[in-house]
Coordinates of C-alpha atoms in Angstrom, one line a residue:
X1 CA 88.7 22.2 54.8
X2 CA 86.8 19.0 55.5
X3 CA 85.5 17.1 52.5
X4 CA 81.9 18.0 51.6
X5 CA 79.3 15.4 52.3
X6 CA 79.2 12.5 49.9
X7 CA 76.7 12.7 47.0
X8 CA 73.5 10.7 47.2
X9 CA 72.8 10.4 43.5
X10 CA 74.4 10.5 40.1
X11 CA 76.8 13.4 39.4
X12 CA 75.6 16.1 37.2
X13 CA 77.6 17.0 34.1
X14 CA 79.0 20.2 35.4
X15 CA 82.8 20.2 35.0
X16 CA 84.9 21.6 32.2
X17 CA 88.5 22.8 31.9
X18 CA 87.7 25.6 29.5
X19 CA 87.7 29.0 31.0
X20 CA 86.6 31.0 27.9
X21 CA 88.3 34.0 26.5
X22 CA 89.6 36.8 28.8
X23 CA 87.5 39.9 28.7
X24 CA 88.9 43.4 28.0
X25 CA 88.7 46.1 30.7
X26 CA 85.4 47.9 31.1
X27 CA 85.6 51.2 29.3
X28 CA 84.6 53.1 32.4
X29 CA 87.1 51.3 34.6
X30 CA 84.5 49.4 36.7
X31 CA 85.9 46.0 36.0
X32 CA 85.8 43.4 33.3
X33 CA 83.4 43.9 30.4
X34 CA 80.9 41.0 30.0
X35 CA 79.7 39.7 26.7
X36 CA 76.7 41.5 25.2
X37 CA 73.9 38.9 25.1
X38 CA 71.5 38.6 22.2
X39 CA 68.1 40.3 22.5
X40 CA 64.9 38.4 22.9
X41 CA 63.0 36.4 25.5
X42 CA 63.6 32.9 26.8
X43 CA 61.7 29.7 25.8
X44 CA 58.0 29.9 25.2
X45 CA 55.6 29.0 28.0
X46 CA 51.9 28.0 27.8
X47 CA 49.6 30.9 28.7
X48 CA 48.7 31.2 32.3
X49 CA 45.4 29.6 33.4
X50 CA 42.3 31.8 33.5
X51 CA 41.6 33.9 36.5
X52 CA 39.6 32.2 39.3
X53 CA 37.4 34.9 40.8
X54 CA 35.6 32.4 42.9
X55 CA 38.7 31.4 44.9
X56 CA 40.4 34.7 44.5
X57 CA 37.8 37.5 44.2
X58 CA 40.3 40.3 44.7
X59 CA 43.1 39.3 42.4
X60 CA 41.9 36.3 40.3
X61 CA 45.3 34.6 40.9
X62 CA 45.9 31.0 42.1
X63 CA 49.1 29.0 42.8
X64 CA 49.3 28.1 39.1
X65 CA 49.6 31.8 38.2
X66 CA 52.5 32.1 40.6
X67 CA 54.2 29.1 39.1
X68 CA 53.9 30.5 35.6
X69 CA 55.2 33.9 36.8
X70 CA 58.2 32.3 38.4
X71 CA 59.0 30.2 35.4
X72 CA 58.6 33.2 33.1
X73 CA 61.0 35.4 35.2
X74 CA 63.7 32.7 35.3
X75 CA 63.4 31.7 31.6
X76 CA 63.5 35.3 30.4
X77 CA 67.0 35.8 31.8
X78 CA 68.4 32.8 30.0
X79 CA 69.4 34.8 26.8
X80 CA 71.7 36.9 29.0
X81 CA 73.7 34.0 30.5
X82 CA 77.3 33.4 29.7
X83 CA 78.1 30.4 27.5
X84 CA 78.5 28.0 30.5
X85 CA 75.8 29.8 32.6
X86 CA 78.2 31.0 35.3
X87 CA 77.1 34.6 35.1
X88 CA 73.9 36.4 34.0
X89 CA 74.8 39.8 32.7
X90 CA 71.5 41.7 32.3
X91 CA 71.3 44.9 30.3
X92 CA 70.7 48.1 32.1
X93 CA 71.4 51.9 32.1
X94 CA 74.6 51.6 34.2
X95 CA 76.6 49.2 36.3
X96 CA 76.4 49.3 40.1
X97 CA 79.3 50.6 42.0
X98 CA 80.6 47.0 42.3
X99 CA 81.1 46.7 38.6
X100 CA 79.6 44.5 35.8
X101 CA 81.1 41.2 37.0
X102 CA 79.6 41.6 40.4
X103 CA 76.3 42.6 38.7
X104 CA 76.4 39.4 36.6
X105 CA 76.9 37.3 39.7
X106 CA 73.9 39.2 41.3
X107 CA 71.8 38.3 38.2
X108 CA 72.8 34.7 38.6
X109 CA 72.4 34.4 42.4
X110 CA 69.1 36.1 42.7
X111 CA 67.4 34.3 39.8
X112 CA 68.9 31.0 41.1
X113 CA 67.0 31.7 44.4
X114 CA 63.8 32.1 42.4
X115 CA 64.5 28.9 40.5
X116 CA 65.2 27.1 43.8
X117 CA 61.9 28.3 45.3
X118 CA 60.1 27.2 42.2
X119 CA 61.6 23.7 42.1
X120 CA 61.6 23.1 45.9
X121 CA 57.9 24.2 45.9
X122 CA 57.2 21.5 43.3
X123 CA 59.1 18.9 45.4
X124 CA 61.8 18.5 42.9
X125 CA 59.8 18.6 39.6
X126 CA 61.7 20.8 37.2
X127 CA 60.1 20.6 33.7
X128 CA 62.1 23.6 32.4
X129 CA 65.5 22.3 33.5
X130 CA 66.2 25.2 35.8
X131 CA 68.5 23.4 38.2
X132 CA 70.5 21.7 35.4
X133 CA 71.5 25.1 34.1
X134 CA 72.3 26.5 37.5
X135 CA 74.3 23.4 38.3
X136 CA 76.4 24.1 35.2
X137 CA 76.7 27.7 36.4
X138 CA 78.0 26.7 39.8
X139 CA 80.7 24.6 38.2
X140 CA 81.7 27.3 35.8
X141 CA 81.6 30.3 38.2
X142 CA 83.7 28.6 40.9
X143 CA 86.2 26.9 38.6
X144 CA 88.6 29.9 38.8
X145 CA 86.9 32.6 41.0
X146 CA 88.5 36.0 40.8
X147 CA 89.7 35.4 37.2
X148 CA 88.5 38.0 34.6
X149 CA 87.0 35.6 32.1
X150 CA 83.5 35.0 30.8
X151 CA 82.3 32.8 33.6
X152 CA 84.2 33.3 36.9
X153 CA 82.6 34.7 40.0
X154 CA 84.3 37.5 41.9
X155 CA 86.0 36.7 45.2
X156 CA 84.5 38.1 48.4
X157 CA 87.9 39.4 49.4
X158 CA 87.8 41.6 46.3
X159 CA 84.1 42.4 45.9
X160 CA 82.2 42.8 49.1
X161 CA 78.9 42.7 47.2
X162 CA 79.6 39.0 46.7
X163 CA 78.9 38.5 50.4
X164 CA 75.3 39.6 49.7
X165 CA 75.0 37.2 46.8
X166 CA 76.5 34.3 48.8
X167 CA 73.3 34.3 50.9
X168 CA 71.1 33.7 47.8
X169 CA 73.5 31.1 46.5
X170 CA 73.5 29.3 49.9
X171 CA 69.8 29.6 50.4
X172 CA 69.1 28.2 47.0
X173 CA 71.4 25.3 47.6
X174 CA 69.8 24.6 51.0
X175 CA 66.3 24.6 49.5
X176 CA 67.2 22.3 46.6
X177 CA 69.8 20.1 48.3
X178 CA 68.3 16.7 47.3
X179 CA 68.0 17.7 43.7
X180 CA 71.2 19.8 43.1
X181 CA 73.9 19.8 45.8
X182 CA 73.7 16.1 46.6
X183 CA 74.0 15.2 42.9
X184 CA 77.0 17.5 42.2
X185 CA 80.5 16.1 41.5
X186 CA 82.6 16.2 44.7
X187 CA 85.1 18.5 43.1
X188 CA 82.4 21.1 42.3
X189 CA 81.0 20.8 45.8
X190 CA 84.4 21.5 47.2
X191 CA 84.9 24.6 45.0
X192 CA 81.5 26.0 45.9
X193 CA 82.1 25.5 49.6
X194 CA 85.5 27.2 49.2
X195 CA 83.8 30.2 47.6
X196 CA 81.2 30.4 50.3
X197 CA 83.4 30.0 53.3
X198 CA 84.6 33.7 53.5
X199 CA 81.0 34.7 54.2
X200 CA 81.5 33.2 57.7
X201 CA 83.7 36.1 58.7
X202 CA 82.5 39.3 60.4
X203 CA 80.1 41.3 58.2
X204 CA 81.9 44.1 56.3
X205 CA 78.7 46.3 56.7
X206 CA 77.1 46.8 60.1
X207 CA 73.5 46.3 59.3
X208 CA 71.3 43.4 57.9
X209 CA 74.4 42.2 56.2
X210 CA 75.2 40.1 59.3
X211 CA 72.4 37.8 58.2
X212 CA 74.1 36.9 54.9
X213 CA 76.8 35.1 56.9
X214 CA 74.0 33.5 59.0
X215 CA 72.4 32.1 55.8
X216 CA 75.6 30.7 54.4
X217 CA 76.5 29.2 57.8
X218 CA 73.1 27.5 58.0
X219 CA 73.6 25.7 54.6
X220 CA 77.3 24.8 55.3
X221 CA 76.4 23.3 58.7
X222 CA 73.6 21.2 57.2
X223 CA 76.1 20.1 54.5
X224 CA 78.6 19.0 57.1
X225 CA 81.2 21.6 56.1
X226 CA 83.1 23.6 58.8
X227 CA 80.3 22.9 61.2
X228 CA 81.9 24.5 64.3
X229 CA 82.8 27.6 62.4
X230 CA 79.4 27.8 60.9
X231 CA 77.7 27.5 64.3
X232 CA 79.9 30.3 65.7
X233 CA 78.9 32.5 62.7
X234 CA 75.2 31.8 63.4
X235 CA 75.5 32.8 67.0
X236 CA 77.6 35.9 66.3
X237 CA 75.2 37.1 63.6
X238 CA 72.1 36.7 65.7
X239 CA 73.8 38.4 68.6
X240 CA 74.7 41.5 66.5
X241 CA 71.2 41.8 65.1
X242 CA 69.7 41.5 68.6
X243 CA 71.2 44.9 69.4
X244 CA 68.8 46.5 66.9
X245 CA 65.6 44.9 68.0
X246 CA 63.4 47.6 69.6
X247 CA 60.3 45.5 70.4
X248 CA 56.8 44.9 68.9
X249 CA 58.3 43.3 65.8
X250 CA 60.5 46.2 64.7
X251 CA 64.2 46.2 64.1
X252 CA 66.3 49.2 63.0
X253 CA 68.5 48.3 60.1
X254 CA 71.8 49.3 61.8
X255 CA 72.2 52.5 63.7
X256 CA 70.3 55.8 63.5
X257 CA 66.8 54.3 63.6
X258 CA 66.6 53.2 60.0
X259 CA 63.2 51.5 59.7
X260 CA 61.8 50.4 56.3
X261 CA 60.9 47.2 54.3
X262 CA 64.2 45.6 55.3
X263 CA 62.3 44.6 58.5
X264 CA 60.3 42.2 56.4
X265 CA 62.5 41.1 53.6
X266 CA 65.8 40.8 55.6
X267 CA 65.7 41.2 59.4
X268 CA 62.8 38.8 59.9
X269 CA 63.2 36.8 56.7
X270 CA 66.7 35.3 57.3
X271 CA 66.5 34.4 61.1
X272 CA 63.0 32.9 60.9
X273 CA 63.6 31.0 57.7
X274 CA 66.9 29.7 59.1
X275 CA 65.2 28.5 62.2
X276 CA 62.5 26.8 60.1
X277 CA 64.9 25.1 57.8
X278 CA 67.0 24.0 60.7
X279 CA 64.1 22.6 62.6
X280 CA 65.4 24.6 65.6
X281 CA 62.4 24.9 67.8
X282 CA 64.2 27.2 70.3
X283 CA 65.2 29.7 67.7
X284 CA 61.7 29.6 66.1
X285 CA 60.1 30.2 69.5
X286 CA 62.3 33.2 69.8
X287 CA 62.0 34.8 66.4
X288 CA 58.5 33.5 65.3
X289 CA 56.6 35.7 67.7
X290 CA 58.5 38.7 66.6
X291 CA 57.5 38.0 63.0
X292 CA 53.9 37.7 64.1
X293 CA 54.1 41.0 65.8
X294 CA 55.6 42.7 62.8
X295 CA 53.0 41.2 60.4
X296 CA 50.3 42.7 62.6
X297 CA 51.7 46.1 61.5
X298 CA 53.1 45.1 58.1
X299 CA 49.7 44.1 56.6
X300 CA 48.5 47.7 57.1
X301 CA 51.1 49.0 54.6
X302 CA 49.4 47.5 51.5
X303 CA 47.0 49.4 49.3
X304 CA 43.8 47.8 48.0
X305 CA 45.5 48.1 44.6
X306 CA 48.3 45.8 45.9
X307 CA 51.0 48.4 46.3
X308 CA 53.2 48.5 49.4
X309 CA 54.0 51.9 50.8
X310 CA 57.2 53.2 48.9
X311 CA 59.4 54.3 51.7
X312 CA 63.0 53.6 52.7
X313 CA 65.6 52.2 50.2
X314 CA 65.9 49.4 47.7
X315 CA 62.4 49.9 46.6
X316 CA 63.3 48.2 43.3
X317 CA 62.8 44.9 45.2
X318 CA 59.1 45.6 44.8
X319 CA 57.1 42.4 45.7
X320 CA 59.8 41.2 48.0
X321 CA 57.5 43.0 50.5
X322 CA 55.3 39.9 50.3
X323 CA 58.1 37.6 51.7
X324 CA 57.4 38.2 55.4
X325 CA 53.6 37.4 55.1
X326 CA 54.4 34.2 53.2
X327 CA 57.0 33.3 55.9
X328 CA 54.4 33.7 58.6
X329 CA 52.1 31.3 56.8
X330 CA 55.1 28.9 56.3
X331 CA 56.0 28.8 60.0
X332 CA 52.6 29.4 61.5
X333 CA 53.7 32.6 63.1
X334 CA 51.2 35.0 61.6
X335 CA 48.1 36.9 62.7
X336 CA 46.8 36.8 59.1
X337 CA 44.1 34.5 57.8
X338 CA 45.4 32.2 55.0
X339 CA 43.3 33.9 52.4
X340 CA 44.5 37.3 53.5
X341 CA 48.1 36.2 53.1
X342 CA 47.5 35.2 49.5
X343 CA 45.4 38.3 48.8
X344 CA 48.2 40.5 50.0
X345 CA 51.0 38.6 48.1
X346 CA 49.0 38.1 44.9
X347 CA 47.9 41.7 45.0
X348 CA 51.5 42.9 45.3
X349 CA 52.8 40.7 42.5
X350 CA 50.0 41.7 40.2
X351 CA 50.4 45.3 41.0
X352 CA 53.9 45.5 39.7
X353 CA 53.7 43.0 36.8
X354 CA 50.5 44.6 35.5
X355 CA 52.2 48.1 35.6
X356 CA 55.3 47.4 33.7
X357 CA 57.8 46.2 36.3
X358 CA 59.1 43.8 33.6
X359 CA 60.1 45.2 30.2
X360 CA 59.4 43.9 26.8
X361 CA 62.1 41.2 27.2
X362 CA 60.5 40.1 30.5
X363 CA 63.3 41.6 32.6
X364 CA 62.6 43.3 35.9
X365 CA 63.7 47.0 35.6
X366 CA 65.4 49.4 37.9
X367 CA 62.3 51.3 39.2
X368 CA 58.9 51.0 40.8
X369 CA 56.5 50.4 38.0
X370 CA 58.7 51.0 35.0
X371 CA 62.3 52.3 35.1
X372 CA 62.7 55.3 37.4
X373 CA 66.4 56.3 37.9
X374 CA 66.0 58.6 40.9
X375 CA 64.8 55.6 42.9
X376 CA 67.9 53.6 42.4
X377 CA 70.8 53.4 44.9
X378 CA 74.4 53.3 43.6
X379 CA 74.8 49.8 44.9
X380 CA 72.1 48.5 42.6
X381 CA 72.8 47.1 39.2
X382 CA 70.6 45.5 36.5
X383 CA 70.4 42.2 38.4
X384 CA 69.4 43.8 41.7
X385 CA 65.6 43.8 41.2
X386 CA 65.6 40.1 41.4
X387 CA 65.8 40.2 45.2
X388 CA 62.1 40.4 44.5
X389 CA 62.4 36.6 44.2
X390 CA 61.9 36.4 48.0
X391 CA 58.3 37.3 47.3
X392 CA 57.8 33.8 45.8
X393 CA 58.5 32.2 49.2
X394 CA 54.9 31.0 49.3
X395 CA 55.7 28.4 46.6
X396 CA 57.3 26.4 49.5
X397 CA 53.8 25.9 50.9
X398 CA 52.2 22.7 49.6
X399 CA 49.4 23.1 47.0
X400 CA 46.8 22.0 49.6
X401 CA 47.8 24.6 52.2
X402 CA 45.0 26.9 53.2
X403 CA 47.0 29.9 52.0
X404 CA 46.4 28.4 48.5
X405 CA 43.0 26.9 48.9
X406 CA 41.1 29.3 51.1
X407 CA 39.2 32.1 49.4
X408 CA 41.0 35.5 49.4
X409 CA 40.2 37.7 52.4
X410 CA 40.3 41.5 52.3
X411 CA 43.2 43.6 53.5
X412 CA 42.8 46.1 56.4
X413 CA 42.8 48.9 54.0
X414 CA 39.7 47.4 52.4
X415 CA 37.8 46.7 55.6
X416 CA 37.8 49.9 57.7
X417 CA 39.3 53.3 58.2
X418 CA 42.4 52.8 60.5
X419 CA 44.9 55.0 62.2
X420 CA 47.6 52.8 63.9
X421 CA 50.9 53.7 65.5
X422 CA 54.0 51.6 65.1
X423 CA 55.4 52.8 68.4
X424 CA 59.0 51.5 68.3
X425 CA 59.5 52.9 64.8
X426 CA 57.7 56.2 65.4
X427 CA 55.4 55.6 62.4
X428 CA 51.7 56.2 62.1
X429 CA 49.7 54.5 59.4
X430 CA 46.4 55.8 58.1
X431 CA 44.1 53.9 55.8
X432 CA 40.7 54.6 54.3
X433 CA 38.3 51.9 53.1
X434 CA 36.5 54.1 50.6
X435 CA 39.5 54.2 48.3
X436 CA 41.8 51.6 49.8
X437 CA 44.6 54.2 50.1
X438 CA 47.4 53.9 52.7
X439 CA 49.4 56.8 54.1
X440 CA 52.4 56.5 56.4
X441 CA 53.4 59.4 58.7
X442 CA 57.1 59.3 59.5
X443 CA 58.1 60.5 63.0
X444 CA 61.0 58.2 63.7
X445 CA 62.7 56.6 60.7
X446 CA 65.9 58.0 59.3
X447 CA 68.5 57.1 56.7
X448 CA 71.5 55.5 58.4
X449 CA 73.7 58.4 57.2
X450 CA 71.3 61.2 58.0
X451 CA 72.8 64.1 59.9
X452 CA 71.6 67.6 60.9
X453 CA 72.1 70.0 58.1
X454 CA 73.0 67.3 55.6
X455 CA 71.3 66.3 52.4
X456 CA 67.9 64.5 52.9
X457 CA 67.2 61.0 51.5
X458 CA 63.7 61.2 49.9
X459 CA 63.0 57.6 51.0
X460 CA 63.4 58.5 54.7
X461 CA 63.2 62.3 55.3
X462 CA 59.6 63.0 54.3
X463 CA 57.1 63.4 57.0
X464 CA 54.5 61.3 55.1
X465 CA 54.4 58.7 52.3
X466 CA 51.5 57.0 50.6
X467 CA 50.9 54.2 48.2
X468 CA 49.8 56.6 45.4
X469 CA 52.0 59.7 45.7
X470 CA 55.6 60.9 45.5
X471 CA 58.1 61.3 46.9
X472 CA 59.7 64.1 45.1
X473 CA 63.4 63.8 44.2
X474 CA 66.4 65.9 43.0
X475 CA 66.0 69.7 43.0
X476 CA 62.2 69.6 43.2
X477 CA 60.6 71.0 46.4
X478 CA 60.3 68.3 49.0
X479 CA 56.8 67.0 49.5
X480 CA 55.3 66.5 52.9
X481 CA 58.0 68.7 54.5
X482 CA 58.2 71.5 56.9
X483 CA 61.1 73.9 56.4
X484 CA 62.6 77.2 57.4
X485 CA 63.5 79.3 54.3
X486 CA 66.5 81.5 53.9
X487 CA 66.7 84.9 52.2
X488 CA 66.9 83.2 48.8
X489 CA 64.0 80.9 49.5
X490 CA 66.1 77.8 50.0
X491 CA 64.5 75.3 52.3
X492 CA 66.2 73.6 55.2
X493 CA 66.5 69.8 55.3
X494 CA 64.9 67.7 57.9
X495 CA 67.9 65.6 59.0
X496 CA 67.5 62.9 61.6
X497 CA 64.2 62.9 63.5
X498 CA 63.9 61.7 67.1
X499 CA 60.5 60.3 68.1
X500 CA 58.7 62.4 70.6
X501 CA 55.9 59.9 71.2
X502 CA 52.9 58.1 69.8
X503 CA 49.3 57.7 71.0
X504 CA 45.8 57.0 69.7
X505 CA 45.7 58.7 66.4
X506 CA 48.9 60.7 66.6
X507 CA 52.7 60.6 66.4
X508 CA 55.3 63.3 67.0
X509 CA 59.0 63.9 66.5
X510 CA 61.8 66.4 67.0
X511 CA 64.4 67.6 64.5
X512 CA 67.0 70.4 64.3
X513 CA 66.9 72.2 60.9
X514 CA 69.5 74.8 62.0
X515 CA 71.9 75.1 64.9
X516 CA 70.0 76.4 67.9
X517 CA 66.6 75.7 66.3
X518 CA 64.3 72.8 67.1
X519 CA 61.0 71.8 65.5
X520 CA 58.5 69.6 67.3
X521 CA 56.3 68.1 64.6
X522 CA 53.0 66.2 65.2
X523 CA 50.5 64.5 63.0
X524 CA 46.9 63.8 64.2
X525 CA 45.0 61.7 61.8
X526 CA 41.4 60.5 61.4
X527 CA 39.6 59.1 58.3
X528 CA 41.2 60.8 55.4
X529 CA 42.1 64.0 57.3
X530 CA 45.3 65.0 59.0
X531 CA 46.2 67.9 61.3
X532 CA 49.9 68.7 60.8
X533 CA 51.4 70.9 63.6
X534 CA 54.9 72.3 63.9
X535 CA 56.2 74.1 67.0
X536 CA 59.3 76.1 66.0
X537 CA 61.6 76.8 68.9
X538 CA 64.5 79.2 68.9
X539 CA 64.2 80.6 65.4
X540 CA 64.9 84.3 64.8
X541 CA 61.9 86.6 64.7
X542 CA 60.3 86.7 61.3
X543 CA 61.9 83.5 59.9
X544 CA 59.9 82.4 56.8
X545 CA 58.6 78.8 56.9
X546 CA 56.9 76.5 54.4
X547 CA 54.7 73.5 54.8
X548 CA 54.2 71.3 51.7
X549 CA 51.6 68.6 51.1
X550 CA 51.3 65.4 49.0
X551 CA 53.0 65.1 45.6
X552 CA 50.1 64.0 43.3
X553 CA 50.0 63.2 39.6
X554 CA 47.2 64.3 37.3
X555 CA 45.6 60.9 37.4
X556 CA 46.3 60.3 41.0
X557 CA 44.3 61.0 44.2
X558 CA 43.3 64.5 45.2
X559 CA 45.2 66.4 47.9
X560 CA 44.3 69.5 49.9
X561 CA 46.2 71.7 52.3
X562 CA 44.3 74.3 54.4
X563 CA 45.8 76.8 56.9
X564 CA 44.6 76.6 60.5
X565 CA 47.2 78.4 62.7
X566 CA 50.3 80.4 62.0
X567 CA 49.9 80.4 58.2
X568 CA 47.9 83.5 57.1
X569 CA 44.3 82.4 56.4
X570 CA 44.1 84.9 53.6
X571 CA 47.0 83.2 51.8
X572 CA 45.7 79.9 50.3
X573 CA 48.0 77.1 49.4
X574 CA 50.1 77.7 46.3
X575 CA 50.8 75.0 43.7
X576 CA 54.4 74.0 43.1
X577 CA 55.3 71.9 40.1
X578 CA 57.7 69.0 41.0
X579 CA 58.0 67.0 37.8
X580 CA 58.1 63.2 37.8
X581 CA 57.8 60.9 40.8
X582 CA 57.8 57.1 40.9
X583 CA 54.0 57.4 40.3
X584 CA 54.4 59.2 37.0
X585 CA 55.0 62.6 35.4
X586 CA 53.4 66.0 35.9
X587 CA 53.3 65.9 39.7
X588 CA 52.7 69.0 41.9
X589 CA 52.5 69.8 45.6
X590 CA 50.5 72.3 47.6
X591 CA 52.5 74.7 49.9
X592 CA 51.6 77.0 52.7
X593 CA 53.9 79.8 54.0
X594 CA 54.2 81.8 57.2
X595 CA 56.7 83.6 59.5
X596 CA 57.8 82.9 63.0
X597 CA 56.6 85.1 65.9
X598 CA 58.2 84.8 69.3
X599 CA 60.6 82.2 70.6
X600 CA 58.0 79.4 70.1
X601 CA 55.9 79.7 67.0
X602 CA 53.2 77.2 66.2
X603 CA 52.0 76.4 62.7
X604 CA 49.1 74.1 61.9
X605 CA 47.4 73.0 58.7
X606 CA 44.7 70.5 57.8
X607 CA 45.6 68.1 55.0
X608 CA 43.9 65.3 53.1
X609 CA 44.6 62.8 50.4
X610 CA 41.8 60.8 48.9
X611 CA 40.8 58.9 45.8
X612 CA 37.2 58.6 47.0
X613 CA 34.5 60.0 44.6
X614 CA 33.0 63.4 45.6
X615 CA 35.1 63.9 48.7
X616 CA 34.0 66.1 51.5
X617 CA 36.1 69.3 52.0
X618 CA 38.8 68.7 54.6
X619 CA 37.5 71.6 56.6
X620 CA 34.3 69.6 57.1
X621 CA 36.3 66.7 58.5
X622 CA 37.6 68.4 61.6
X623 CA 37.1 71.4 63.9
X624 CA 40.4 72.5 65.4
X625 CA 40.8 74.7 68.5
X626 CA 44.3 75.7 69.7
X627 CA 44.9 76.7 73.3
X628 CA 48.5 77.8 73.7
X629 CA 50.4 74.8 72.4
X630 CA 47.6 72.3 73.0
X631 CA 45.7 71.0 70.0
X632 CA 42.0 70.1 70.4
X633 CA 40.4 68.4 67.4
X634 CA 36.8 67.4 67.0
X635 CA 36.5 65.0 64.1
X636 CA 33.5 64.7 61.9
X637 CA 32.2 61.4 63.5
X638 CA 32.2 63.0 66.9
X639 CA 35.5 61.6 68.2
X640 CA 38.1 63.9 69.6
X641 CA 41.8 64.1 70.0
X642 CA 43.8 66.4 72.3
X643 CA 47.5 66.8 72.3
X644 CA 49.7 69.0 74.5
X645 CA 52.8 69.7 72.5
X646 CA 54.7 71.2 75.5
X647 CA 54.3 67.9 77.2
X648 CA 56.3 66.2 74.4
X649 CA 59.4 68.5 74.8

């Protein structure tokens, strides 16, 4: 390997020959046990500045609030660092499937990225000594990688999760190069480079993971290390991800039409930021307009209360959903006004921090607001939530940038009622200004492993999501779901849905709940009202069906579900308790039942979800006429929608 570039400043004190004591095996066989840190929070910080409702009328937050929040999150993990700061083993309910040593690397790498954004955004000012501690950790973690001691990082050859964390390490080093990398001892730089180099190989997972190698390669190329190999990795990674770009700003995260927040916090984030940091105008001209197009949709996914729509996976990353809007402001590839960018990002950060995303020790928890185990994937451990660090990307903008100095501007959900199709993804977003609520109707996004007849993933298989409801999990009845029922009342799963089209105010999809049976589903939306229609093809005569509505909590919005066609009008919706959702305990859903008649049976229902005071009954929002399999809807304001379901088959 070529020698890393020469240092440009005094060497930091980072080397030591002591490895620390070897650790005993983890009692559950998941790898080495890590020392149990002492309880308590990190060093004290001065209180944040008062809110500025003149500059930030929606959130009250300014850049100074972001800086304090970043410092607080980084300082509060310090008590959980290993003696030489090579690992940060955060407490949690269970390790990830990669084991506690990998989890401790994750805690280190992801909080290092946050520290890097904080210091780089301050142009190297580091009053809390963040970089000194992480420099010591770099030396300790890479001194004997793969060893089962108190400090050593796992090798990528042994722990593939380390490939993910290598991207945060490399990006943090790239952002802070003048203040950290260029001041490291040459021996430490060589060891860190050796640890990073395996990330330049083909991705072990065929999805957004290709971009981790891209990110490592960008740093190594800048640092003059294995430049030809790094350049080849960049080209190979971008070529693979290109296969998943479907247009209008939307990528699928691997095969099977997996659309979710990974579009913003990974698939746009890494290529656009790499192009920006490289000063590569050709790459930025290629990927920047895609980011702009995506943000034109993405901004509609945020509630007036700051919450992004909880759909897809890795929702414990929370305010990482603000990364793409900040990136648009950083690169100039954004349709958002500067004040709207800050309003979105500050709203998202405050939404979670004000609702218990950090526990009493200041640590981000595995959940949405507070801890919520059903939300957590097996690959996530106690350090995983700190991918939310990406949401602090705005700190790279100078303090005099309009995104910090312009008054906050309202979000789309606060300005007007909107129904907007994201055509490549088969999604339909519906927002209402009276309550700022956002609903997302899913007619095209699937979990990558979804298969007909298989178990549904609650983050992908529901036909609708909102910023203030569900989804249900476990054995509870699925919310926003149309199912065939067997003799014991068991509901079919949805499985993968194929988009059948989108248009003004509507979206549709096809799925196969049983062999030989197809269901064409369509949502027509306007204001706070929805017409949900399902054409069941090929089911045996008299097959029971069930349509469920929104999973609402006692203090949440109000939901209605009203039969229109196929569901007996004399049988009103029944209430099904569903227990706790990520919005809280005591949730329930409404359900309508019916039975099929003939080879093509149509079921339709009006639904609504609203937090507006004194809402109008949903039956007053729309008049529905059904002619064969054609839906005619006259909405309350006089507009109409017509959809021929047969034409979508």
